[in-house]
mmCIF file of C-alpha atoms in Angstrom:
data_model
loop_
_atom_site.group_PDB
_atom_site.id
_atom_site.type_symbol
_atom_site.label_atom_id
_atom_site.label_comp_id
_atom_site.label_asym_id
_atom_site.label_seq_id
_atom_site.Cartn_x
_atom_site.Cartn_y
_atom_site.Cartn_z
ATOM 1 C CA MET N 1 -120.837 -11.043 71.515
ATOM 2 C CA LYS N 2 -123.470 -9.025 69.208
ATOM 3 C CA LYS N 3 -121.206 -5.834 69.535
ATOM 4 C CA ILE N 4 -117.945 -7.630 68.191
ATOM 5 C CA ILE N 5 -120.549 -9.227 65.113
ATOM 6 C CA LEU N 6 -121.950 -5.164 64.642
ATOM 7 C CA ILE N 7 -118.529 -4.213 64.797
ATOM 8 C CA LEU N 8 -117.104 -7.150 62.118
ATOM 9 C CA ILE N 9 -120.649 -5.939 59.961
ATOM 10 C CA SER N 10 -119.591 -2.544 59.836
ATOM 11 C CA ILE N 11 -115.925 -2.833 58.879
ATOM 12 C CA THR N 12 -117.118 -5.935 56.169
ATOM 13 C CA LEU N 13 -119.221 -2.759 54.704
ATOM 14 C CA ALA N 14 -116.832 -0.491 55.310
ATOM 15 C CA ALA N 15 -114.280 -2.546 52.947
ATOM 16 C CA TYR N 16 -116.990 -3.808 50.184
ATOM 17 C CA PHE N 17 -117.393 0.279 50.064
ATOM 18 C CA LEU N 18 -114.190 0.778 49.852
ATOM 19 C CA TRP N 19 -113.538 -1.681 47.104
ATOM 20 C CA ASN N 20 -116.363 -0.854 45.316
ATOM 21 C CA ASN N 21 -115.562 2.391 45.154
ATOM 22 C CA LEU N 22 -111.728 1.981 44.229
ATOM 23 C CA SER N 23 -112.661 -0.991 41.742
ATOM 24 C CA VAL N 24 -114.326 1.902 39.910
ATOM 25 C CA PHE N 25 -112.417 4.632 39.703
ATOM 26 C CA ASN N 26 -108.955 2.088 39.087
ATOM 27 C CA SER N 27 -110.825 0.341 36.184
ATOM 28 C CA GLN N 28 -107.882 1.618 33.746
ATOM 29 C CA PRO N 29 -104.686 -0.191 34.231
ATOM 30 C CA ILE N 30 -101.725 1.130 35.252
ATOM 31 C CA LEU N 31 -99.441 1.375 31.792
ATOM 32 C CA ASP N 32 -95.403 1.175 31.894
ATOM 33 C CA ASN N 33 -94.502 4.553 31.271
ATOM 34 C CA ARG N 34 -91.203 3.591 30.135
ATOM 35 C CA LYS N 35 -93.574 3.033 26.839
ATOM 36 C CA TYR N 36 -94.934 6.522 26.612
ATOM 37 C CA PRO N 37 -92.336 8.439 24.458
ATOM 38 C CA THR N 38 -92.569 6.009 22.028
ATOM 39 C CA GLU N 39 -96.451 6.286 22.308
ATOM 40 C CA LEU N 40 -95.512 9.886 21.981
ATOM 41 C CA ALA N 41 -93.258 9.573 18.732
ATOM 42 C CA ASN N 42 -95.780 7.327 17.257
ATOM 43 C CA VAL N 43 -98.399 10.330 17.446
ATOM 44 C CA LYS N 44 -96.209 12.721 16.100
ATOM 45 C CA ALA N 45 -95.271 9.821 12.749
ATOM 46 C CA ILE N 46 -99.139 9.651 12.166
ATOM 47 C CA LYS N 47 -99.463 13.548 12.101
ATOM 48 C CA ALA N 48 -96.603 13.665 9.628
ATOM 49 C CA LYS N 49 -98.600 11.656 7.687
ATOM 50 C CA LEU N 50 -102.064 12.924 7.615
ATOM 51 C CA SER N 51 -103.726 15.869 4.947
ATOM 52 C CA LYS N 52 -103.645 19.715 6.359
ATOM 53 C CA THR N 53 -107.534 19.870 4.679
ATOM 54 C CA ASP N 54 -109.454 17.001 5.717
ATOM 55 C CA TYR N 55 -110.652 18.296 8.816
ATOM 56 C CA ALA N 56 -113.103 15.055 9.557
ATOM 57 C CA LEU N 57 -109.684 13.316 9.022
ATOM 58 C CA LEU N 58 -107.337 15.404 11.269
ATOM 59 C CA GLU N 59 -110.618 15.300 14.202
ATOM 60 C CA LYS N 60 -110.514 11.271 13.993
ATOM 61 C CA GLU N 61 -106.540 11.179 14.544
ATOM 62 C CA PHE N 62 -106.390 13.968 17.017
ATOM 63 C CA THR N 63 -109.137 12.397 18.809
ATOM 64 C CA ALA N 64 -107.235 8.912 18.957
ATOM 65 C CA ALA N 65 -104.347 10.379 19.359
ATOM 66 C CA MET N 66 -105.465 11.762 23.120
ATOM 67 C CA GLU N 67 -107.240 8.716 23.763
ATOM 68 C CA GLN N 68 -105.766 5.796 22.600
ATOM 69 C CA ASN N 69 -101.770 6.786 22.536
ATOM 70 C CA ILE N 70 -101.828 9.420 25.668
ATOM 71 C CA PHE N 71 -104.559 9.482 28.368
ATOM 72 C CA PRO N 72 -104.003 5.922 29.339
ATOM 73 C CA PHE N 73 -100.194 6.585 30.642
ATOM 74 C CA TRP N 74 -101.732 9.192 32.542
ATOM 75 C CA TYR N 75 -104.381 6.913 34.772
ATOM 76 C CA GLY N 76 -103.802 6.038 37.773
ATOM 77 C CA THR N 77 -101.086 9.478 37.968
ATOM 78 C CA LYS N 78 -100.881 11.174 41.584
ATOM 79 C CA TRP N 79 -102.903 14.319 41.544
ATOM 80 C CA ASP N 80 -101.633 17.658 43.523
ATOM 81 C CA PHE N 81 -102.695 21.043 43.898
ATOM 82 C CA ASN N 82 -98.954 22.118 42.267
ATOM 83 C CA GLY N 83 -98.318 19.393 40.567
ATOM 84 C CA THR N 84 -96.462 19.625 37.310
ATOM 85 C CA THR N 85 -94.668 16.656 36.000
ATOM 86 C CA GLN N 86 -94.481 15.889 32.502
ATOM 87 C CA MET N 87 -94.088 11.691 33.080
ATOM 88 C CA PRO N 88 -97.238 10.141 33.653
ATOM 89 C CA ASN N 89 -97.213 8.097 37.272
ATOM 90 C CA GLU N 90 -93.931 10.239 38.128
ATOM 91 C CA GLY N 91 -94.598 12.639 40.454
ATOM 92 C CA LYS N 92 -97.896 14.563 40.852
ATOM 93 C CA ILE N 93 -100.112 16.433 37.973
ATOM 94 C CA ALA N 94 -102.927 19.297 39.037
ATOM 95 C CA CYS N 95 -106.103 19.380 36.912
ATOM 96 C CA GLY N 96 -104.973 22.209 35.041
ATOM 97 C CA TYR N 97 -101.682 20.718 33.970
ATOM 98 C CA PHE N 98 -103.159 17.821 33.006
ATOM 99 C CA VAL N 99 -104.708 19.448 30.353
ATOM 100 C CA THR N 100 -102.541 21.426 28.804
ATOM 101 C CA THR N 101 -99.629 18.478 29.716
ATOM 102 C CA THR N 102 -101.610 15.964 27.093
ATOM 103 C CA LEU N 103 -101.903 18.485 24.663
ATOM 104 C CA SER N 104 -98.895 19.441 24.642
ATOM 105 C CA HIS N 105 -97.491 16.258 23.915
ATOM 106 C CA ALA N 106 -100.267 15.362 21.221
ATOM 107 C CA GLY N 107 -98.444 18.443 19.389
ATOM 108 C CA VAL N 108 -100.643 21.309 20.604
ATOM 109 C CA PRO N 109 -98.864 24.609 20.402
ATOM 110 C CA LEU N 110 -99.285 26.082 23.742
ATOM 111 C CA ASN N 111 -98.028 28.197 26.521
ATOM 112 C CA ARG N 112 -98.083 24.654 28.962
ATOM 113 C CA VAL N 113 -97.870 26.568 32.766
ATOM 114 C CA LYS N 114 -99.462 29.880 31.620
ATOM 115 C CA LEU N 115 -102.637 28.287 30.264
ATOM 116 C CA ALA N 116 -102.272 25.295 33.237
ATOM 117 C CA GLN N 117 -103.084 28.407 35.970
ATOM 118 C CA ALA N 118 -105.601 30.249 34.135
ATOM 119 C CA ALA N 119 -109.134 29.757 35.264
ATOM 120 C CA SER N 120 -110.619 27.069 33.088
ATOM 121 C CA GLU N 121 -112.605 29.267 30.339
ATOM 122 C CA THR N 122 -109.637 31.286 29.987
ATOM 123 C CA MET N 123 -108.205 28.400 28.402
ATOM 124 C CA ILE N 124 -111.003 27.159 26.871
ATOM 125 C CA ARG N 125 -111.181 30.537 25.129
ATOM 126 C CA GLU N 126 -107.826 30.582 24.253
ATOM 127 C CA LEU N 127 -107.790 27.110 22.362
ATOM 128 C CA THR N 128 -111.227 27.001 21.197
ATOM 129 C CA GLU N 129 -113.279 29.666 18.566
ATOM 130 C CA ALA N 130 -116.342 31.085 20.051
ATOM 131 C CA LYS N 131 -118.653 28.742 17.528
ATOM 132 C CA ASN N 132 -117.231 25.744 19.527
ATOM 133 C CA ILE N 133 -117.857 27.066 23.297
ATOM 134 C CA HIS N 134 -121.072 26.142 25.076
ATOM 135 C CA HIS N 135 -122.186 26.566 28.829
ATOM 136 C CA ILE N 136 -124.584 24.075 30.290
ATOM 137 C CA SER N 137 -124.959 25.421 33.895
ATOM 138 C CA ASN N 138 -127.197 24.647 36.583
ATOM 139 C CA THR N 139 -128.686 21.629 35.332
ATOM 140 C CA SER N 140 -128.152 18.241 36.381
ATOM 141 C CA ILE N 141 -126.209 15.208 35.506
ATOM 142 C CA SER N 142 -128.507 13.503 33.046
ATOM 143 C CA ILE N 143 -129.376 16.655 31.126
ATOM 144 C CA PHE N 144 -125.973 17.843 30.985
ATOM 145 C CA GLU N 145 -125.342 14.409 29.194
ATOM 146 C CA ASP N 146 -127.796 14.609 27.234
ATOM 147 C CA LYS N 147 -126.864 18.052 26.202
ATOM 148 C CA MET N 148 -123.032 16.847 25.463
ATOM 149 C CA LYS N 149 -124.632 13.645 23.327
ATOM 150 C CA LYS N 150 -126.187 16.675 21.037
ATOM 151 C CA LEU N 151 -123.464 18.194 20.794
ATOM 152 C CA GLY N 152 -121.788 15.486 18.740
ATOM 153 C CA ASN N 153 -119.607 12.765 19.217
ATOM 154 C CA GLY N 154 -115.277 13.708 19.899
ATOM 155 C CA LEU N 155 -112.986 15.980 22.792
ATOM 156 C CA TYR N 156 -113.897 18.704 24.843
ATOM 157 C CA ILE N 157 -112.053 20.410 27.492
ATOM 158 C CA ILE N 158 -114.390 21.155 30.295
ATOM 159 C CA GLY N 159 -114.710 24.131 32.480
ATOM 160 C CA LEU N 160 -116.214 24.042 36.353
ATOM 161 C CA ASP N 161 -116.598 26.161 39.263
ATOM 162 C CA ASN N 162 -113.120 24.813 40.375
ATOM 163 C CA HIS N 163 -111.653 22.167 38.269
ATOM 164 C CA THR N 164 -111.024 21.382 34.752
ATOM 165 C CA GLY N 165 -110.270 18.085 32.693
ATOM 166 C CA PHE N 166 -112.119 16.392 29.367
ATOM 167 C CA ILE N 167 -115.055 15.046 27.989
ATOM 168 C CA SER N 168 -114.956 12.042 25.817
ATOM 169 C CA ILE N 169 -118.389 11.804 23.785
ATOM 170 C CA SER N 170 -118.865 8.562 21.267
ATOM 171 C CA GLU N 171 -121.029 5.650 20.946
ATOM 172 C CA THR N 172 -119.133 3.149 23.207
ATOM 173 C CA GLY N 173 -119.558 5.923 26.451
ATOM 174 C CA ASN N 174 -119.459 9.159 27.606
ATOM 175 C CA TYR N 175 -117.041 9.619 30.145
ATOM 176 C CA PHE N 176 -114.742 12.394 32.220
ATOM 177 C CA ILE N 177 -110.874 12.475 31.855
ATOM 178 C CA HIS N 178 -109.247 14.372 34.282
ATOM 179 C CA SER N 179 -106.547 14.299 37.634
ATOM 180 C CA SER N 180 -109.227 14.416 39.844
ATOM 181 C CA GLY N 181 -108.831 16.552 43.193
ATOM 182 C CA GLY N 182 -111.412 14.142 45.203
ATOM 183 C CA PHE N 183 -111.023 10.578 45.817
ATOM 184 C CA PRO N 184 -109.183 8.866 45.300
ATOM 185 C CA PHE N 185 -106.736 11.840 44.239
ATOM 186 C CA GLN N 186 -104.988 10.590 40.942
ATOM 187 C CA VAL N 187 -105.982 11.074 36.740
ATOM 188 C CA VAL N 188 -108.983 8.668 36.339
ATOM 189 C CA LYS N 189 -111.862 8.132 33.593
ATOM 190 C CA GLU N 190 -114.833 7.687 34.527
ATOM 191 C CA LYS N 191 -119.098 7.582 33.386
ATOM 192 C CA ILE N 192 -120.008 11.309 33.666
ATOM 193 C CA SER N 193 -123.464 9.941 34.772
ATOM 194 C CA LYS N 194 -121.187 8.352 37.559
ATOM 195 C CA SER N 195 -118.865 11.514 38.332
ATOM 196 C CA LYS N 196 -119.301 13.408 41.379
ATOM 197 C CA VAL N 197 -117.220 16.457 40.726
ATOM 198 C CA LEU N 198 -119.529 16.928 37.629
ATOM 199 C CA LYS N 199 -122.693 16.755 39.694
ATOM 200 C CA LYS N 200 -121.217 19.388 42.238
ATOM 201 C CA SER N 201 -120.402 22.055 40.294
ATOM 202 C CA ASN N 202 -123.312 24.592 38.712
ATOM 203 C CA TYR N 203 -120.619 26.316 36.367
ATOM 204 C CA LYS N 204 -120.059 24.063 32.838
ATOM 205 C CA VAL N 205 -118.577 25.409 29.853
ATOM 206 C CA VAL N 206 -117.083 23.309 27.008
ATOM 207 C CA GLY N 207 -114.832 23.705 23.982
ATOM 208 C CA LYS N 208 -114.636 21.036 21.109
ATOM 209 C CA ILE N 209 -111.445 21.337 20.527
ATOM 210 C CA SER N 210 -111.757 18.287 18.550
ATOM 211 C CA ALA N 211 -114.003 19.674 15.986
ATOM 212 C CA ASP N 212 -112.684 23.248 16.042
ATOM 213 C CA LYS N 213 -110.627 23.851 12.343
ATOM 214 C CA SER N 214 -108.509 26.395 14.361
ATOM 215 C CA PHE N 215 -107.133 24.433 16.779
ATOM 216 C CA LEU N 216 -106.273 21.521 14.203
ATOM 217 C CA LYS N 217 -104.575 23.662 12.447
ATOM 218 C CA LYS N 218 -102.787 24.626 14.776
ATOM 219 C CA TRP N 219 -102.116 21.176 15.528
ATOM 220 C CA ILE N 220 -101.339 19.866 12.383
ATOM 221 C CA ASN N 221 -98.945 22.871 11.580
ATOM 222 C CA HIS N 222 -97.100 22.787 14.290
ATOM 223 C CA SER N 223 -93.930 20.062 14.276
ATOM 224 C CA PHE N 224 -92.669 18.815 17.839
#
């Protein structure tokens, strides 16, 4: 009888642990990807109306386009090391392809395949000026987050030991948005302080694309 009780307790604890972890990673709803083309059209329309010289506005609108119109449709898309899908929640997506595909869909001119397959710092340097690139390696996750907050609100590309994704810093929270090659093996938005991937990686380099004038010029001048 005691063995049965212990087994039941173990199963209950395991189920709770699994549910708790899933609830953290699945806090973002799965959206209807049939609406995704409409959101991309909205981004295109918004971009067409923007001033090409108001960089503060460009930063705001670019960040909003990525975080409100594009990223939400990708949450829950399955990860695969060779994943190259261009439609969220259809097929699978690798971490590098998640970065380049979403940027491409926002209207950023880039070589989606070449950059996705490149080393993360190579990709960052291709898209971002040197003054907006920062190395924050060999630190605790709390120090990393503090340094990111000092760099300021906005959207960053981050390169890790063997991974890449986006960092979002704002008054509403600091998040790591990426196609995770670890549990739960899908595109997730997780708090920086809770990310096991960030904690494990000693190497960290970030490029603040949302504040990079060269990057924003390419974005606003490119029609898609």
